[in-house]
Backbone as a chain_set.jsonl record, in Angstrom:
{"seq": "MIHMVKLCVGVASFEELESYRNERAHWWGADYGEDVHVHRTRMMPKRREEMEGVSSIYWVIAGQVLCRQQILRLAPYTDAEGKDYCDIIMAPDLIRTVPYPKRPFQGWRYLRPEDAPPDVGANENGNSMEIAADLARLGLI", "coords": {"N": [[0.846, -1.181, 0.0], [0.437, 2.262, -0.714], [0.329, 5.753, -0.152], [-0.879, 8.989, -1.301], [0.249, 12.339, -1.625], [-0.761, 15.686, -1.93], [-0.751, 19.09, -2.998], [-3.169, 21.41, -1.966], [-4.173, 23.584, -3.82], [-4.946, 27.024, -3.737], [-6.563, 26.941, -1.551], [-7.036, 27.91, 1.758], [-7.562, 26.869, 4.266], [-8.675, 24.092, 6.321], [-11.429, 24.258, 6.692], [-12.222, 25.777, 4.485], [-11.681, 24.022, 2.356], [-13.488, 22.031, 3.007], [-15.869, 23.433, 2.608], [-16.211, 23.755, -0.171], [-15.84, 21.307, -1.4], [-17.837, 19.639, -2.464], [-18.439, 20.667, -4.936], [-16.379, 20.18, -6.69], [-16.239, 17.945, -8.557], [-18.04, 18.636, -10.519], [-16.844, 20.719, -11.838], [-15.22, 19.706, -13.827], [-16.882, 18.229, -15.36], [-17.07, 15.651, -14.53], [-18.85, 12.931, -13.759], [-19.548, 10.473, -11.751], [-21.723, 9.276, -10.78], [-22.158, 8.693, -8.086], [-21.901, 9.097, -4.496], [-19.363, 10.667, -4.29], [-16.158, 12.332, -4.357], [-14.201, 14.11, -6.696], [-10.987, 14.594, -8.016], [-9.027, 15.933, -10.526], [-5.988, 15.102, -12.007], [-2.831, 15.331, -13.706], [-1.136, 13.057, -14.164], [-1.321, 9.499, -14.156], [-0.91, 7.37, -11.418], [1.82, 5.105, -11.294], [1.804, 3.103, -9.468], [-0.777, 2.318, -9.096], [-2.36, 0.006, -8.544], [-1.719, -0.565, -5.927], [-3.027, 1.352, -4.549], [-5.808, 1.818, -4.974], [-8.822, 1.767, -3.266], [-7.622, 1.306, -0.777], [-5.828, 3.246, 0.003], [-5.045, 6.725, 0.841], [-5.48, 10.186, -0.071], [-3.474, 12.716, 0.957], [-3.945, 15.941, 1.95], [-2.221, 18.945, 1.437], [-2.385, 21.946, 2.962], [-1.902, 25.331, 3.123], [0.862, 24.957, 3.634], [0.958, 22.74, 5.321], [0.229, 19.31, 5.955], [-3.047, 18.612, 6.5], [-5.327, 17.068, 6.377], [-7.023, 14.117, 5.12], [-8.346, 12.084, 2.442], [-10.048, 9.119, 1.609], [-8.969, 7.141, -1.09], [-10.926, 5.843, -3.516], [-10.918, 4.849, -6.14], [-8.926, 5.081, -9.164], [-9.327, 6.69, -12.115], [-8.867, 6.653, -15.621], [-8.904, 9.499, -17.793], [-9.67, 11.164, -20.771], [-9.428, 14.171, -22.45], [-11.22, 16.396, -24.771], [-9.281, 17.223, -26.525], [-7.532, 15.165, -26.628], [-5.745, 14.827, -24.516], [-4.431, 13.0, -21.811], [-5.543, 12.226, -18.507], [-5.808, 11.711, -14.927], [-8.442, 10.798, -12.954], [-9.0, 11.173, -9.635], [-10.882, 9.425, -7.574], [-12.655, 9.89, -4.744], [-13.674, 9.106, -1.346], [-16.302, 10.94, 0.268], [-15.792, 11.958, 2.83], [-13.764, 14.074, 4.797], [-10.903, 13.585, 6.654], [-9.418, 14.699, 9.486], [-5.958, 15.229, 10.126], [-3.067, 15.0, 12.259], [-1.43, 18.043, 12.201], [1.162, 18.468, 9.823], [4.189, 19.696, 8.677], [4.859, 20.595, 5.264], [6.772, 21.191, 2.465], [6.298, 23.214, -0.527], [5.537, 21.648, -3.709], [5.363, 20.321, -7.049], [2.571, 18.815, -8.722], [1.816, 15.565, -7.55], [2.902, 13.419, -4.884], [4.181, 10.226, -3.854], [3.414, 8.735, -0.693], [4.645, 7.06, 1.952], [3.061, 4.707, 4.147], [4.152, 4.643, 6.768], [5.205, 7.166, 6.98], [3.088, 8.87, 6.951], [1.044, 11.362, 8.479], [-0.647, 10.851, 11.617], [-4.189, 10.274, 12.12], [-6.353, 12.674, 13.633], [-7.603, 12.111, 16.81], [-10.958, 11.236, 17.825], [-11.573, 12.446, 20.181], [-10.185, 14.779, 20.259], [-9.76, 18.307, 20.702], [-10.298, 21.786, 19.739], [-8.228, 23.325, 20.924], [-6.125, 21.485, 21.296], [-5.595, 20.927, 18.654], [-4.592, 23.387, 17.746], [-2.274, 23.535, 19.298], [-0.92, 21.271, 18.339], [-0.536, 22.113, 15.697], [1.177, 24.304, 16.125], [3.407, 22.973, 17.246], [4.102, 21.383, 15.063], [4.861, 23.363, 13.208], [7.165, 24.215, 14.446], [8.714, 22.073, 14.031], [8.697, 19.963, 15.789], [6.967, 17.86, 15.864]], "CA": [[0.0, 0.0, 0.0], [1.131, 3.549, -0.767], [-0.592, 6.885, -0.168], [-0.558, 10.108, -2.176], [0.168, 13.652, -0.988], [-0.992, 16.679, -2.982], [-1.057, 20.446, -2.556], [-4.549, 21.848, -2.169], [-3.892, 24.923, -4.317], [-6.034, 27.991, -3.663], [-7.339, 26.713, -0.335], [-6.263, 28.435, 2.878], [-7.865, 26.217, 5.533], [-9.488, 22.868, 6.276], [-12.831, 24.655, 6.566], [-12.459, 26.206, 3.112], [-11.762, 22.807, 1.547], [-14.749, 21.388, 3.362], [-17.004, 24.209, 2.11], [-16.462, 23.647, -1.609], [-15.474, 20.003, -1.947], [-18.936, 19.027, -3.199], [-18.533, 21.235, -6.271], [-15.2, 19.881, -7.508], [-16.466, 17.021, -9.663], [-18.816, 19.291, -11.566], [-15.987, 21.641, -12.577], [-14.625, 19.028, -14.972], [-17.872, 17.388, -16.008], [-16.875, 14.27, -14.09], [-20.012, 12.456, -13.017], [-19.415, 9.046, -11.534], [-23.02, 8.786, -10.341], [-22.086, 8.195, -6.718], [-21.578, 10.111, -3.505], [-17.899, 10.688, -4.265], [-15.512, 13.58, -4.765], [-13.249, 13.834, -7.764], [-9.936, 15.567, -8.312], [-8.334, 15.542, -11.756], [-4.564, 15.414, -12.046], [-2.282, 15.03, -15.029], [-0.483, 11.758, -14.305], [-1.843, 8.306, -13.491], [0.158, 6.723, -10.635], [2.292, 3.797, -11.758], [1.514, 2.142, -8.396], [-2.234, 2.392, -8.987], [-2.937, -1.198, -7.936], [-1.466, -0.516, -4.485], [-3.722, 2.494, -3.958], [-7.262, 1.817, -5.106], [-9.615, 1.169, -2.21], [-6.92, 1.134, 0.496], [-4.961, 4.395, 0.293], [-5.654, 8.047, 0.993], [-4.775, 11.361, -0.558], [-3.22, 13.629, 2.067], [-4.0, 17.299, 1.413], [-1.354, 19.979, 2.0], [-3.091, 23.221, 2.981], [-1.104, 26.384, 3.764], [2.151, 24.462, 4.079], [0.874, 21.612, 6.257], [-0.759, 18.256, 5.735], [-4.084, 18.829, 7.519], [-6.421, 16.101, 6.301], [-6.91, 13.105, 4.076], [-9.562, 11.471, 1.93], [-9.785, 7.776, 1.101], [-9.021, 6.962, -2.537], [-11.734, 4.684, -3.863], [-10.339, 4.327, -7.377], [-8.248, 6.017, -10.056], [-9.925, 6.457, -13.429], [-8.276, 7.422, -16.718], [-9.807, 10.437, -18.459], [-9.079, 11.821, -21.93], [-10.242, 15.329, -22.809], [-11.589, 16.536, -26.185], [-8.06, 17.447, -27.309], [-6.726, 13.951, -26.589], [-4.828, 14.784, -23.37], [-4.791, 12.024, -20.79], [-5.535, 12.662, -17.117], [-6.223, 10.729, -13.933], [-9.45, 11.252, -11.998], [-8.875, 10.546, -8.32], [-12.245, 9.325, -7.055], [-12.443, 9.787, -3.296], [-14.807, 9.126, -0.417], [-16.612, 12.341, 0.56], [-15.38, 12.398, 4.163], [-12.431, 14.607, 5.072], [-10.451, 13.129, 7.959], [-8.326, 15.558, 9.971], [-4.742, 14.58, 10.587], [-2.196, 15.861, 13.044], [-0.748, 18.911, 11.228], [2.535, 18.077, 9.536], [4.69, 20.641, 7.677], [5.266, 20.047, 3.962], [7.179, 22.238, 1.535], [5.608, 23.162, -1.829], [6.04, 20.795, -4.777], [4.409, 20.266, -8.154], [1.916, 17.53, -8.93], [1.588, 14.802, -6.334], [4.005, 12.538, -4.5], [3.821, 9.07, -3.048], [3.632, 8.893, 0.747], [4.653, 5.749, 2.6], [2.18, 4.688, 5.324], [4.877, 4.957, 7.996], [5.51, 8.601, 6.972], [1.831, 9.625, 6.948], [0.652, 11.843, 9.805], [-1.798, 10.121, 12.16], [-5.482, 10.952, 12.219], [-6.676, 13.299, 14.916], [-8.586, 11.293, 17.508], [-12.308, 11.785, 17.964], [-11.685, 13.225, 21.415], [-9.354, 15.986, 20.173], [-10.523, 19.552, 20.647], [-9.663, 22.869, 19.011], [-6.979, 23.744, 21.557], [-5.059, 20.529, 21.012], [-5.259, 21.101, 17.235], [-3.73, 24.564, 17.655], [-0.99, 23.161, 19.887], [-0.277, 20.366, 17.38], [-0.1, 22.925, 14.556], [2.35, 25.06, 16.574], [4.51, 22.031, 17.38], [4.499, 20.999, 13.717], [5.591, 24.496, 12.611], [8.475, 24.257, 15.086], [9.435, 20.868, 13.666], [8.775, 19.069, 16.936], [6.189, 16.637, 15.577]], "C": [[0.887, 1.239, 0.0], [0.08, 4.649, -0.833], [-0.103, 7.928, -1.168], [-0.643, 11.386, -1.352], [0.102, 14.684, -2.106], [-1.276, 18.033, -2.355], [-2.51, 20.758, -2.88], [-4.468, 23.334, -2.55], [-5.141, 25.803, -4.234], [-6.918, 27.847, -2.441], [-6.475, 27.101, 0.857], [-6.5, 27.702, 4.192], [-8.66, 24.931, 5.291], [-10.948, 23.219, 6.018], [-13.168, 25.101, 5.145], [-12.551, 25.003, 2.172], [-13.091, 22.114, 1.777], [-15.942, 22.104, 2.711], [-17.242, 24.04, 0.614], [-16.174, 22.284, -2.208], [-16.584, 19.358, -2.766], [-19.031, 19.521, -4.631], [-17.442, 20.736, -7.208], [-15.478, 18.99, -8.704], [-17.177, 17.704, -10.821], [-17.965, 20.254, -12.386], [-15.442, 21.002, -13.842], [-15.636, 18.167, -15.725], [-17.714, 15.921, -15.65], [-18.073, 13.859, -13.249], [-19.921, 10.937, -12.913], [-20.673, 8.448, -10.902], [-23.057, 8.25, -8.932], [-21.857, 9.367, -5.787], [-20.06, 10.1, -3.302], [-17.42, 12.094, -4.596], [-14.415, 13.231, -5.749], [-12.239, 14.965, -7.864], [-9.217, 15.06, -9.55], [-6.887, 16.012, -11.69], [-3.996, 14.892, -13.361], [-1.8, 13.586, -15.165], [-1.2, 10.651, -13.518], [-0.695, 7.672, -12.695], [0.533, 5.357, -11.211], [1.964, 2.708, -10.732], [0.012, 2.102, -8.085], [-2.836, 1.198, -8.233], [-2.768, -1.213, -6.424], [-2.346, 0.51, -3.778], [-5.241, 2.345, -3.919], [-7.937, 1.059, -3.965], [-8.937, 1.045, -0.856], [-6.108, 2.354, 0.923], [-5.768, 5.664, 0.475], [-4.834, 9.081, 0.257], [-4.684, 12.31, 0.627], [-3.099, 15.035, 1.485], [-3.087, 18.24, 2.183], [-2.08, 21.314, 1.84], [-2.241, 24.213, 3.756], [0.181, 25.825, 4.386], [2.141, 23.311, 5.062], [-0.114, 20.565, 5.746], [-1.773, 18.413, 6.859], [-5.185, 17.782, 7.507], [-6.15, 15.112, 5.179], [-8.297, 12.673, 3.627], [-9.194, 10.104, 1.372], [-9.929, 7.766, -0.416], [-9.807, 5.689, -2.823], [-11.218, 4.017, -5.132], [-9.703, 5.464, -8.176], [-8.725, 5.7, -11.466], [-9.208, 7.273, -14.503], [-9.335, 8.329, -17.345], [-9.042, 11.069, -19.615], [-9.994, 12.965, -22.339], [-10.461, 15.389, -24.324], [-10.363, 16.728, -27.083], [-7.117, 16.245, -27.281], [-5.711, 13.879, -25.468], [-5.341, 13.811, -22.326], [-4.616, 12.603, -19.392], [-5.87, 11.477, -16.229], [-7.265, 11.38, -13.028], [-9.27, 10.453, -10.715], [-10.272, 10.576, -7.712], [-12.132, 8.966, -5.581], [-13.758, 9.688, -2.537], [-15.058, 10.586, -0.034], [-16.085, 12.855, 1.894], [-13.949, 12.902, 4.188], [-12.062, 14.198, 6.493], [-9.268, 13.992, 8.373], [-7.148, 14.707, 10.408], [-4.01, 15.537, 11.524], [-1.442, 16.722, 12.033], [0.723, 18.525, 11.079], [3.073, 18.989, 8.44], [5.137, 19.946, 6.392], [5.58, 21.21, 3.031], [6.426, 22.108, 0.21], [6.321, 22.24, -2.822], [4.995, 20.8, -5.881], [3.81, 18.868, -8.256], [1.581, 16.855, -7.62], [2.825, 13.947, -6.083], [3.436, 11.318, -3.783], [4.158, 9.363, -1.591], [3.539, 7.504, 1.372], [3.769, 5.79, 3.842], [2.902, 5.072, 6.615], [5.249, 6.442, 8.087], [4.26, 9.478, 7.039], [1.493, 10.113, 8.357], [-0.575, 11.085, 10.307], [-3.067, 10.962, 12.132], [-5.622, 11.579, 13.588], [-7.768, 12.451, 15.554], [-9.92, 12.002, 17.657], [-12.443, 12.654, 19.201], [-10.81, 14.475, 21.411], [-10.25, 17.219, 20.139], [-9.719, 20.614, 19.924], [-8.338, 23.297, 19.597], [-5.842, 22.783, 21.24], [-4.66, 20.595, 19.538], [-4.326, 22.286, 17.053], [-2.342, 24.259, 18.199], [-0.231, 22.252, 18.926], [0.238, 21.139, 16.174], [1.147, 23.727, 14.917], [3.574, 24.149, 16.685], [5.035, 21.596, 16.009], [5.294, 22.113, 13.035], [6.999, 24.61, 13.2], [9.327, 23.018, 14.754], [9.556, 19.859, 14.788], [7.906, 17.841, 16.809], [6.089, 16.47, 14.088]], "O": [[1.946, 1.265, 0.628], [-0.945, 4.492, -1.497], [0.945, 7.769, -1.794], [-1.504, 11.509, -0.48], [0.814, 14.578, -3.105], [-1.944, 18.13, -1.326], [-3.01, 20.405, -3.948], [-4.667, 24.216, -1.715], [-6.238, 25.388, -4.607], [-7.917, 28.555, -2.308], [-5.324, 26.677, 0.963], [-5.735, 27.878, 5.14], [-9.229, 24.715, 4.221], [-11.623, 22.561, 5.227], [-14.265, 24.838, 4.653], [-13.408, 24.972, 1.289], [-13.738, 21.663, 0.831], [-16.911, 21.458, 2.311], [-18.381, 24.172, 0.166], [-16.258, 22.125, -3.425], [-16.292, 18.594, -3.686], [-19.646, 18.858, -5.466], [-17.582, 20.866, -8.424], [-14.976, 19.275, -9.792], [-16.932, 17.374, -11.981], [-18.324, 20.576, -13.519], [-15.223, 21.696, -14.836], [-15.257, 17.445, -16.647], [-18.174, 15.046, -16.383], [-18.282, 14.381, -12.154], [-20.186, 10.218, -13.876], [-20.696, 7.273, -10.535], [-23.913, 7.424, -8.611], [-21.644, 10.495, -6.232], [-19.548, 9.602, -2.299], [-18.19, 12.935, -5.059], [-13.779, 12.182, -5.644], [-12.594, 16.142, -7.803], [-8.839, 13.89, -9.618], [-6.604, 17.164, -11.362], [-4.637, 14.093, -14.043], [-2.04, 12.957, -16.196], [-1.621, 10.846, -12.379], [0.385, 7.458, -13.245], [-0.336, 4.56, -11.567], [1.858, 1.533, -11.082], [-0.394, 1.879, -6.945], [-3.715, 1.368, -7.388], [-3.581, -1.805, -5.714], [-2.405, 0.537, -2.549], [-5.878, 2.711, -2.932], [-7.666, -0.119, -3.73], [-9.598, 0.712, 0.128], [-5.741, 2.473, 2.092], [-6.985, 5.689, 0.296], [-3.647, 8.884, -0.007], [-5.698, 12.665, 1.228], [-2.251, 15.288, 0.629], [-3.157, 18.332, 3.408], [-2.353, 21.754, 0.723], [-1.895, 23.969, 4.912], [0.543, 26.172, 5.51], [3.189, 22.934, 5.587], [-1.155, 20.898, 5.179], [-1.413, 18.356, 8.035], [-5.898, 17.614, 8.496], [-5.199, 15.244, 4.409], [-9.287, 12.869, 4.331], [-8.152, 9.948, 0.736], [-10.887, 8.313, -0.962], [-9.405, 4.595, -2.426], [-11.094, 2.794, -5.203], [-9.919, 6.643, -7.896], [-8.552, 4.583, -11.953], [-8.967, 8.465, -14.311], [-10.51, 7.97, -17.417], [-7.888, 11.466, -19.452], [-11.19, 12.765, -22.552], [-9.956, 14.547, -25.066], [-10.415, 16.424, -28.274], [-6.025, 16.3, -27.846], [-4.886, 12.966, -25.452], [-6.528, 13.795, -21.997], [-3.682, 13.358, -19.123], [-6.176, 10.385, -16.71], [-6.991, 12.406, -12.405], [-9.372, 9.226, -10.708], [-10.782, 11.645, -7.374], [-11.606, 7.917, -5.207], [-14.807, 10.123, -3.012], [-14.122, 11.385, -0.014], [-15.946, 14.064, 2.075], [-13.038, 12.254, 3.674], [-12.824, 14.44, 7.429], [-8.239, 14.016, 7.697], [-7.307, 13.626, 10.975], [-4.305, 16.731, 11.568], [-0.863, 16.181, 11.091], [1.427, 18.289, 12.06], [2.477, 19.057, 7.365], [5.713, 18.859, 6.424], [4.755, 22.102, 2.835], [5.967, 21.02, -0.139], [7.541, 22.077, -2.778], [3.865, 21.237, -5.666], [4.454, 17.872, -7.923], [1.113, 17.503, -6.683], [3.675, 13.78, -6.958], [2.359, 11.371, -3.189], [5.068, 10.137, -1.293], [2.493, 6.857, 1.327], [3.729, 6.811, 4.527], [2.328, 5.751, 7.466], [5.575, 6.924, 9.172], [4.365, 10.698, 7.17], [1.637, 9.364, 9.323], [-1.445, 10.719, 9.517], [-3.021, 12.192, 12.123], [-5.081, 11.082, 14.576], [-8.754, 12.113, 14.898], [-9.989, 13.23, 17.619], [-13.329, 13.505, 19.268], [-10.697, 15.157, 22.429], [-11.362, 17.177, 19.611], [-8.576, 20.37, 19.537], [-7.407, 23.606, 18.853], [-4.726, 23.212, 20.95], [-3.501, 20.343, 19.206], [-3.367, 22.204, 16.285], [-1.342, 24.681, 17.619], [0.969, 22.435, 18.718], [1.329, 20.857, 15.678], [2.074, 23.825, 14.113], [4.665, 24.527, 16.257], [6.242, 21.457, 15.809], [6.288, 21.841, 12.36], [7.921, 25.057, 12.518], [10.492, 22.925, 15.139], [10.426, 18.988, 14.747], [8.078, 16.878, 17.557], [5.48, 15.511, 13.614]]}, "num_chains": 1, "name": "protein.A"}
């Protein structure tokens, strides 16, 4: 199994991603007829078989990994001009992770499970999230 990490360009917070995630699939005319979210990217992962149904995409927002979404499947897409893309079809739920700093990069990268930030527990509150974010910015977690 291998995960994916991707910059969430143009989004400044977890709440902002949450507020418009339902619209994303419609921007590209991607209709998979399910309660899913879709993100289109240029390259299909070579390790696709290791990802579908078991991996997550970890979203980098404002320089930190803040959340993840389960990858249900990866679908090839070809536009009207013949360009190939990859539609990342994800579960609709955003799962908060412990904030983890990540420098900017282009496209997406693989993320080994042992390097992925842990999910925030159900009993976490806003104060502990702020403390975790501060610790992450200092490089302590």
